[in-house]
Each structure stands twice: as structure tokens, then as C-alpha cells.
Amino acid sequence: MDIAKMKKVIVALFLFIVSLALVRCSNREEKVDVGEEKEQEAEIVDLSQIEEKYDRELLNFSRSVLAGVLQSGSHSGLSSDNPYKYLHYGVFVTLKKDGELRGCIGCVYPSSTVEREVSDMTVAAALNDPRFKPVSPDEVRDIETEISILYNIHSIRSIDELTLKRDGIIVRYKDRMGVLLPQVAEEGKWTREKFVQVASMKAGLGPYGWRDLPVELYTFNCKVIKEEG
């Protein structure tokens, strides 16, 4: 075999190996969502057993991130023994001022640790919630922070399976998703149907889209960490 033919064989073999690698990657990418959910379920711990000092540290961390972004420009991370530094859960951060909502943004399926998600969602709630103008540096001292850690996410067939005050709701249709935390229904004193209707509207499906379209319904529970008083 001359050199030219050998080069062609080598190139063809290389392209074949690359194509196999791409197939493996594409298969893995198609299952990313499922993989993230399975990983989260496998990592479940009893969040109620995490010591209160670590909850307080997480809350103070969120406040330091807020102050760092809007005022000083820096903040410190969690201590190395804090479990939130390593656990992966969905997180929502809610900001309130004088008891009124000032911003709330979160993620259902995490891409990183609780520490990182709290940091990112704190910044997003303060600066990127489209319903409100960005939080100003002068407001930081008056902001109350609440962290909701999502767990036990599972699908339901009927809203009759939804328990108010305990469960949050997710309405999902194709690439649209509306999410409401359990405490939202409690604060609004809503019925199950009202709760699901609002989530459906948040998904851009209208109040009855959850009933008229082939949507996916999920419930979840939350560990809520908030400031006292």
C-alpha cells in the first residue's frame, strides 16, 4: 500500500471513530433531563435533619451575595462543612420589602450545588425579575430573603393528588413551564383549581390550558428557610 492510500485509510478510520463518539454524545444529551432528575432523586437526604446553623449560614450567604453584588462587590462562600456546599437541589430565592414581593426567581432542576444556585438565584431575583425594577443598593438593608429548596418532584395524573400548603405545582407543556411554590397558595388562600390555573397562566397557556392541553403536571415539596420576625 502506497503512502497516499495509507493516508486515506487513516483519515477514514479517524472519521469513523469521531462519528462513533458523536453518536455516544448525542445519546447522552438526549437523556440529560432524565439524568438530572435521576441524579437528584438519588441524592435525596432528609433536609429537615440538616442543622439549623447551616440553614442560617445559607440565608446569611444569600444576603451577603445581594450586598456584594449591589454594594461592596465581593462576598464569601459557605464553610467547608456546610452540606449545602455539596448537595444538588432546585432552589428559589424570594426577596420581599415591607412584606411585599420584590423579586422571585429559581430553578427546578439544578445545574450546580445549592450554594451556587442560591448565589445565582439571589442575583437574578434582585436584578432580573421582569416584573420589578432592579433592587437598588439603598434597598439592601430593607430586603427580607427567603430560600425554598425543592425536593420530592414527581408527576401526578390529577390535581386531586395535590395537597395545598404542602405541595408546589409545575405545569409543563412542550418547552413552557409554570411553577408556583407551596407558600403561594397558602398566602393567597387559593383552591387547588385556582393554584393550577395561575401556574398554567405562568406557563403562557391561559387559565384552562392545564385542562385543555396534554400538559404534564408535577408536584414538589419545599424546605423553606427565611428570616425570623
mmCIF file of C-alpha atoms in Angstrom:
data_model
loop_
_atom_site.group_PDB
_atom_site.id
_atom_site.type_symbol
_atom_site.label_atom_id
_atom_site.label_comp_id
_atom_site.label_asym_id
_atom_site.label_seq_id
_atom_site.Cartn_x
_atom_site.Cartn_y
_atom_site.Cartn_z
ATOM 1 C CA MET A 1 0.000 0.000 0.000
ATOM 2 C CA ASP A 2 1.484 3.353 -1.034
ATOM 3 C CA ILE A 3 1.630 6.365 1.270
ATOM 4 C CA ALA A 4 -1.324 8.160 -0.358
ATOM 5 C CA LYS A 5 -3.644 5.169 0.138
ATOM 6 C CA MET A 6 -2.425 4.715 3.693
ATOM 7 C CA LYS A 7 -3.250 8.342 4.480
ATOM 8 C CA LYS A 8 -6.774 7.842 3.093
ATOM 9 C CA VAL A 9 -7.277 4.763 5.253
ATOM 10 C CA ILE A 10 -6.044 6.619 8.350
ATOM 11 C CA VAL A 11 -8.329 9.579 7.648
ATOM 12 C CA ALA A 12 -11.325 7.292 7.078
ATOM 13 C CA LEU A 13 -10.611 5.405 10.309
ATOM 14 C CA PHE A 14 -10.299 8.686 12.207
ATOM 15 C CA LEU A 15 -13.626 9.956 10.851
ATOM 16 C CA PHE A 16 -15.291 6.668 11.777
ATOM 17 C CA ILE A 17 -14.026 6.929 15.360
ATOM 18 C CA VAL A 18 -15.174 10.550 15.582
ATOM 19 C CA SER A 19 -18.636 9.610 14.288
ATOM 20 C CA LEU A 20 -18.970 6.929 16.988
ATOM 21 C CA ALA A 21 -18.015 9.486 19.629
ATOM 22 C CA LEU A 22 -20.592 11.932 18.324
ATOM 23 C CA VAL A 23 -23.308 9.282 18.423
ATOM 24 C CA ARG A 24 -22.464 8.493 22.043
ATOM 25 C CA CYS A 25 -22.518 12.205 22.921
ATOM 26 C CA SER A 26 -25.845 12.785 21.183
ATOM 27 C CA ASN A 27 -27.411 9.827 23.011
ATOM 28 C CA ARG A 28 -26.193 11.207 26.295
ATOM 29 C CA GLU A 29 -27.507 14.690 25.505
ATOM 30 C CA GLU A 30 -30.964 13.346 24.649
ATOM 31 C CA LYS A 31 -31.195 11.956 28.180
ATOM 32 C CA VAL A 32 -29.803 14.952 30.047
ATOM 33 C CA ASP A 33 -33.149 15.995 31.549
ATOM 34 C CA VAL A 34 -33.924 12.481 32.750
ATOM 35 C CA GLY A 35 -30.396 12.070 34.038
ATOM 36 C CA GLU A 36 -30.596 15.266 36.074
ATOM 37 C CA GLU A 37 -33.868 14.170 37.643
ATOM 38 C CA LYS A 38 -32.499 10.712 38.486
ATOM 39 C CA GLU A 39 -29.359 12.207 39.934
ATOM 40 C CA GLN A 40 -31.406 14.490 42.157
ATOM 41 C CA GLU A 41 -33.613 11.651 43.378
ATOM 42 C CA ALA A 42 -30.565 9.500 44.126
ATOM 43 C CA GLU A 43 -29.046 12.288 46.211
ATOM 44 C CA ILE A 44 -32.093 12.891 48.390
ATOM 45 C CA VAL A 45 -31.333 13.333 52.067
ATOM 46 C CA ASP A 46 -33.637 14.293 54.913
ATOM 47 C CA LEU A 47 -33.318 18.064 54.626
ATOM 48 C CA SER A 48 -35.074 18.522 57.967
ATOM 49 C CA GLN A 49 -32.104 16.851 59.648
ATOM 50 C CA ILE A 50 -29.619 19.453 58.432
ATOM 51 C CA GLU A 51 -28.559 21.530 61.427
ATOM 52 C CA GLU A 52 -30.172 24.931 61.818
ATOM 53 C CA LYS A 53 -26.786 26.625 61.906
ATOM 54 C CA TYR A 54 -26.231 25.572 58.290
ATOM 55 C CA ASP A 55 -29.660 26.927 57.321
ATOM 56 C CA ARG A 56 -28.791 30.263 58.923
ATOM 57 C CA GLU A 57 -25.438 30.301 57.185
ATOM 58 C CA LEU A 58 -27.128 29.693 53.818
ATOM 59 C CA LEU A 59 -29.542 32.556 54.470
ATOM 60 C CA ASN A 60 -26.705 34.881 55.518
ATOM 61 C CA PHE A 61 -24.793 33.773 52.432
ATOM 62 C CA SER A 62 -27.697 34.867 50.226
ATOM 63 C CA ARG A 63 -27.789 38.238 51.945
ATOM 64 C CA SER A 64 -24.023 38.648 51.546
ATOM 65 C CA VAL A 65 -24.327 37.858 47.831
ATOM 66 C CA LEU A 66 -27.034 40.506 47.500
ATOM 67 C CA ALA A 67 -24.939 43.098 49.353
ATOM 68 C CA GLY A 68 -21.827 42.088 47.456
ATOM 69 C CA VAL A 69 -23.417 42.498 44.045
ATOM 70 C CA LEU A 70 -25.147 45.794 44.828
ATOM 71 C CA GLN A 71 -22.705 47.391 47.256
ATOM 72 C CA SER A 72 -19.266 46.005 48.082
ATOM 73 C CA GLY A 73 -18.633 43.873 45.018
ATOM 74 C CA SER A 74 -17.477 40.798 46.977
ATOM 75 C CA HIS A 75 -18.788 38.071 49.293
ATOM 76 C CA SER A 76 -17.545 34.904 50.990
ATOM 77 C CA GLY A 77 -18.737 31.334 50.386
ATOM 78 C CA LEU A 78 -20.165 28.739 52.756
ATOM 79 C CA SER A 79 -17.983 26.937 55.277
ATOM 80 C CA SER A 80 -16.444 23.684 54.049
ATOM 81 C CA ASP A 81 -18.580 21.555 56.398
ATOM 82 C CA ASN A 82 -21.898 23.030 55.273
ATOM 83 C CA PRO A 83 -23.824 20.312 53.347
ATOM 84 C CA TYR A 84 -25.399 22.910 51.057
ATOM 85 C CA LYS A 85 -21.962 23.391 49.584
ATOM 86 C CA TYR A 86 -22.204 19.909 48.030
ATOM 87 C CA LEU A 87 -25.882 18.944 47.689
ATOM 88 C CA HIS A 88 -27.738 19.441 44.391
ATOM 89 C CA TYR A 89 -31.357 20.621 44.625
ATOM 90 C CA GLY A 90 -33.569 23.082 42.818
ATOM 91 C CA VAL A 91 -33.727 26.452 44.536
ATOM 92 C CA PHE A 92 -35.966 29.520 44.516
ATOM 93 C CA VAL A 93 -34.942 32.800 46.148
ATOM 94 C CA THR A 94 -37.697 35.215 47.144
ATOM 95 C CA LEU A 95 -36.982 38.827 48.068
ATOM 96 C CA LYS A 96 -39.506 40.950 49.949
ATOM 97 C CA LYS A 97 -39.568 44.557 51.100
ATOM 98 C CA ASP A 98 -42.034 45.726 53.739
ATOM 99 C CA GLY A 99 -43.798 42.395 53.372
ATOM 100 C CA GLU A 100 -44.348 42.854 49.633
ATOM 101 C CA LEU A 101 -42.750 40.754 46.896
ATOM 102 C CA ARG A 102 -39.685 42.438 45.402
ATOM 103 C CA GLY A 103 -38.373 39.582 43.263
ATOM 104 C CA CYS A 104 -38.502 35.798 42.975
ATOM 105 C CA ILE A 105 -36.552 33.580 40.590
ATOM 106 C CA GLY A 106 -35.426 29.982 40.797
ATOM 107 C CA CYS A 107 -34.604 26.722 39.070
ATOM 108 C CA VAL A 108 -36.454 23.406 39.319
ATOM 109 C CA TYR A 109 -33.637 21.103 38.230
ATOM 110 C CA PRO A 110 -30.216 22.280 39.403
ATOM 111 C CA SER A 111 -27.122 22.595 37.249
ATOM 112 C CA SER A 112 -24.877 23.045 40.283
ATOM 113 C CA THR A 113 -24.807 22.903 44.086
ATOM 114 C CA VAL A 114 -27.321 24.567 46.397
ATOM 115 C CA GLU A 115 -24.633 27.121 47.275
ATOM 116 C CA ARG A 116 -24.128 28.085 43.639
ATOM 117 C CA GLU A 117 -27.845 28.047 42.834
ATOM 118 C CA VAL A 118 -28.627 30.293 45.818
ATOM 119 C CA SER A 119 -25.937 32.711 44.681
ATOM 120 C CA ASP A 120 -27.192 32.797 41.086
ATOM 121 C CA MET A 121 -30.881 33.000 42.006
ATOM 122 C CA THR A 122 -30.277 35.758 44.565
ATOM 123 C CA VAL A 123 -28.656 37.895 41.885
ATOM 124 C CA ALA A 124 -31.372 37.030 39.354
ATOM 125 C CA ALA A 125 -34.205 37.813 41.784
ATOM 126 C CA ALA A 126 -32.634 41.172 42.627
ATOM 127 C CA LEU A 127 -31.741 42.286 39.123
ATOM 128 C CA ASN A 128 -33.554 40.195 36.501
ATOM 129 C CA ASP A 129 -37.133 39.611 37.613
ATOM 130 C CA PRO A 130 -39.031 41.261 34.729
ATOM 131 C CA ARG A 131 -41.977 42.115 36.991
ATOM 132 C CA PHE A 132 -39.938 44.587 39.050
ATOM 133 C CA LYS A 133 -37.288 47.219 38.620
ATOM 134 C CA PRO A 134 -33.842 46.082 39.840
ATOM 135 C CA VAL A 135 -33.184 46.283 43.573
ATOM 136 C CA SER A 136 -31.083 49.366 44.345
ATOM 137 C CA PRO A 137 -28.109 49.499 46.743
ATOM 138 C CA ASP A 138 -30.145 51.681 49.111
ATOM 139 C CA GLU A 139 -32.789 48.955 49.422
ATOM 140 C CA VAL A 140 -30.473 46.146 50.543
ATOM 141 C CA ARG A 141 -30.915 46.764 54.273
ATOM 142 C CA ASP A 142 -34.711 46.563 53.916
ATOM 143 C CA ILE A 143 -34.801 43.349 51.872
ATOM 144 C CA GLU A 144 -36.026 40.136 53.521
ATOM 145 C CA THR A 145 -34.718 36.926 51.975
ATOM 146 C CA GLU A 146 -36.461 33.556 51.739
ATOM 147 C CA ILE A 147 -34.907 30.399 50.275
ATOM 148 C CA SER A 148 -37.012 27.463 49.067
ATOM 149 C CA ILE A 149 -35.197 24.178 48.414
ATOM 150 C CA LEU A 150 -37.201 21.864 46.150
ATOM 151 C CA TYR A 151 -37.382 18.097 46.640
ATOM 152 C CA ASN A 152 -39.651 15.104 46.016
ATOM 153 C CA ILE A 153 -40.587 16.219 42.497
ATOM 154 C CA HIS A 154 -42.969 13.724 40.906
ATOM 155 C CA SER A 155 -45.697 13.613 38.280
ATOM 156 C CA ILE A 156 -49.419 13.461 39.090
ATOM 157 C CA ARG A 157 -52.405 12.430 36.986
ATOM 158 C CA SER A 158 -54.998 14.657 38.655
ATOM 159 C CA ILE A 159 -54.997 17.840 40.695
ATOM 160 C CA ASP A 160 -56.843 15.816 43.342
ATOM 161 C CA GLU A 161 -53.392 14.441 44.212
ATOM 162 C CA LEU A 162 -52.245 17.962 45.088
ATOM 163 C CA THR A 163 -52.168 18.825 48.795
ATOM 164 C CA LEU A 164 -52.395 22.564 49.404
ATOM 165 C CA LYS A 165 -49.847 24.181 51.759
ATOM 166 C CA ARG A 166 -47.599 21.117 51.403
ATOM 167 C CA ASP A 167 -47.147 20.859 47.618
ATOM 168 C CA GLY A 168 -45.914 23.208 44.956
ATOM 169 C CA ILE A 169 -47.125 22.782 41.377
ATOM 170 C CA ILE A 170 -45.451 22.587 37.967
ATOM 171 C CA VAL A 171 -47.468 22.819 34.744
ATOM 172 C CA ARG A 172 -45.384 21.821 31.751
ATOM 173 C CA TYR A 173 -46.285 21.804 28.068
ATOM 174 C CA LYS A 174 -43.540 21.300 25.459
ATOM 175 C CA ASP A 175 -40.924 23.960 26.254
ATOM 176 C CA ARG A 176 -43.212 26.003 28.506
ATOM 177 C CA MET A 177 -43.337 25.661 32.267
ATOM 178 C CA GLY A 178 -45.174 27.422 35.069
ATOM 179 C CA VAL A 179 -44.018 26.897 38.661
ATOM 180 C CA LEU A 180 -45.596 28.000 41.937
ATOM 181 C CA LEU A 181 -44.195 27.389 45.416
ATOM 182 C CA PRO A 182 -46.425 25.821 48.116
ATOM 183 C CA GLN A 183 -46.489 29.016 50.198
ATOM 184 C CA VAL A 184 -48.036 30.975 47.302
ATOM 185 C CA ALA A 185 -51.308 29.050 47.562
ATOM 186 C CA GLU A 186 -51.272 29.403 51.335
ATOM 187 C CA GLU A 187 -50.708 33.165 51.231
ATOM 188 C CA GLY A 188 -53.436 33.614 48.613
ATOM 189 C CA LYS A 189 -55.838 31.182 50.325
ATOM 190 C CA TRP A 190 -56.380 29.562 46.922
ATOM 191 C CA THR A 191 -58.256 26.412 45.983
ATOM 192 C CA ARG A 192 -56.481 23.609 44.106
ATOM 193 C CA GLU A 193 -58.013 24.746 40.825
ATOM 194 C CA LYS A 194 -57.017 28.388 41.332
ATOM 195 C CA PHE A 195 -53.474 27.283 42.178
ATOM 196 C CA VAL A 196 -53.167 25.230 38.987
ATOM 197 C CA GLN A 197 -54.845 27.932 36.887
ATOM 198 C CA VAL A 198 -52.255 30.526 37.936
ATOM 199 C CA ALA A 199 -49.400 28.092 37.227
ATOM 200 C CA SER A 200 -50.959 27.427 33.830
ATOM 201 C CA MET A 201 -51.042 31.172 33.118
ATOM 202 C CA LYS A 202 -47.401 31.477 34.185
ATOM 203 C CA ALA A 203 -46.621 28.847 31.540
ATOM 204 C CA GLY A 204 -48.369 31.037 28.961
ATOM 205 C CA LEU A 205 -51.205 28.546 28.468
ATOM 206 C CA GLY A 206 -54.078 30.603 29.862
ATOM 207 C CA PRO A 207 -56.105 29.625 32.938
ATOM 208 C CA TYR A 208 -57.549 26.474 31.355
ATOM 209 C CA GLY A 209 -54.584 25.282 29.306
ATOM 210 C CA TRP A 210 -53.736 22.769 32.026
ATOM 211 C CA ARG A 211 -57.136 21.148 31.397
ATOM 212 C CA ASP A 212 -57.481 21.560 27.614
ATOM 213 C CA LEU A 213 -53.944 20.650 26.509
ATOM 214 C CA PRO A 214 -51.933 17.440 27.072
ATOM 215 C CA VAL A 215 -49.824 19.040 29.808
ATOM 216 C CA GLU A 216 -47.588 17.340 32.346
ATOM 217 C CA LEU A 217 -48.371 18.061 35.994
ATOM 218 C CA TYR A 218 -45.839 17.710 38.796
ATOM 219 C CA THR A 219 -45.889 18.421 42.496
ATOM 220 C CA PHE A 220 -42.962 19.040 44.802
ATOM 221 C CA ASN A 221 -42.192 19.869 48.413
ATOM 222 C CA CYS A 222 -40.020 22.656 49.795
ATOM 223 C CA LYS A 223 -37.769 23.274 52.717
ATOM 224 C CA VAL A 224 -38.258 26.975 53.374
ATOM 225 C CA ILE A 225 -35.514 28.975 55.076
ATOM 226 C CA LYS A 226 -36.470 32.531 55.942
ATOM 227 C CA GLU A 227 -35.592 35.341 58.284
ATOM 228 C CA GLU A 228 -37.234 35.394 61.686
ATOM 229 C CA GLY A 229 -39.693 38.061 62.718
#
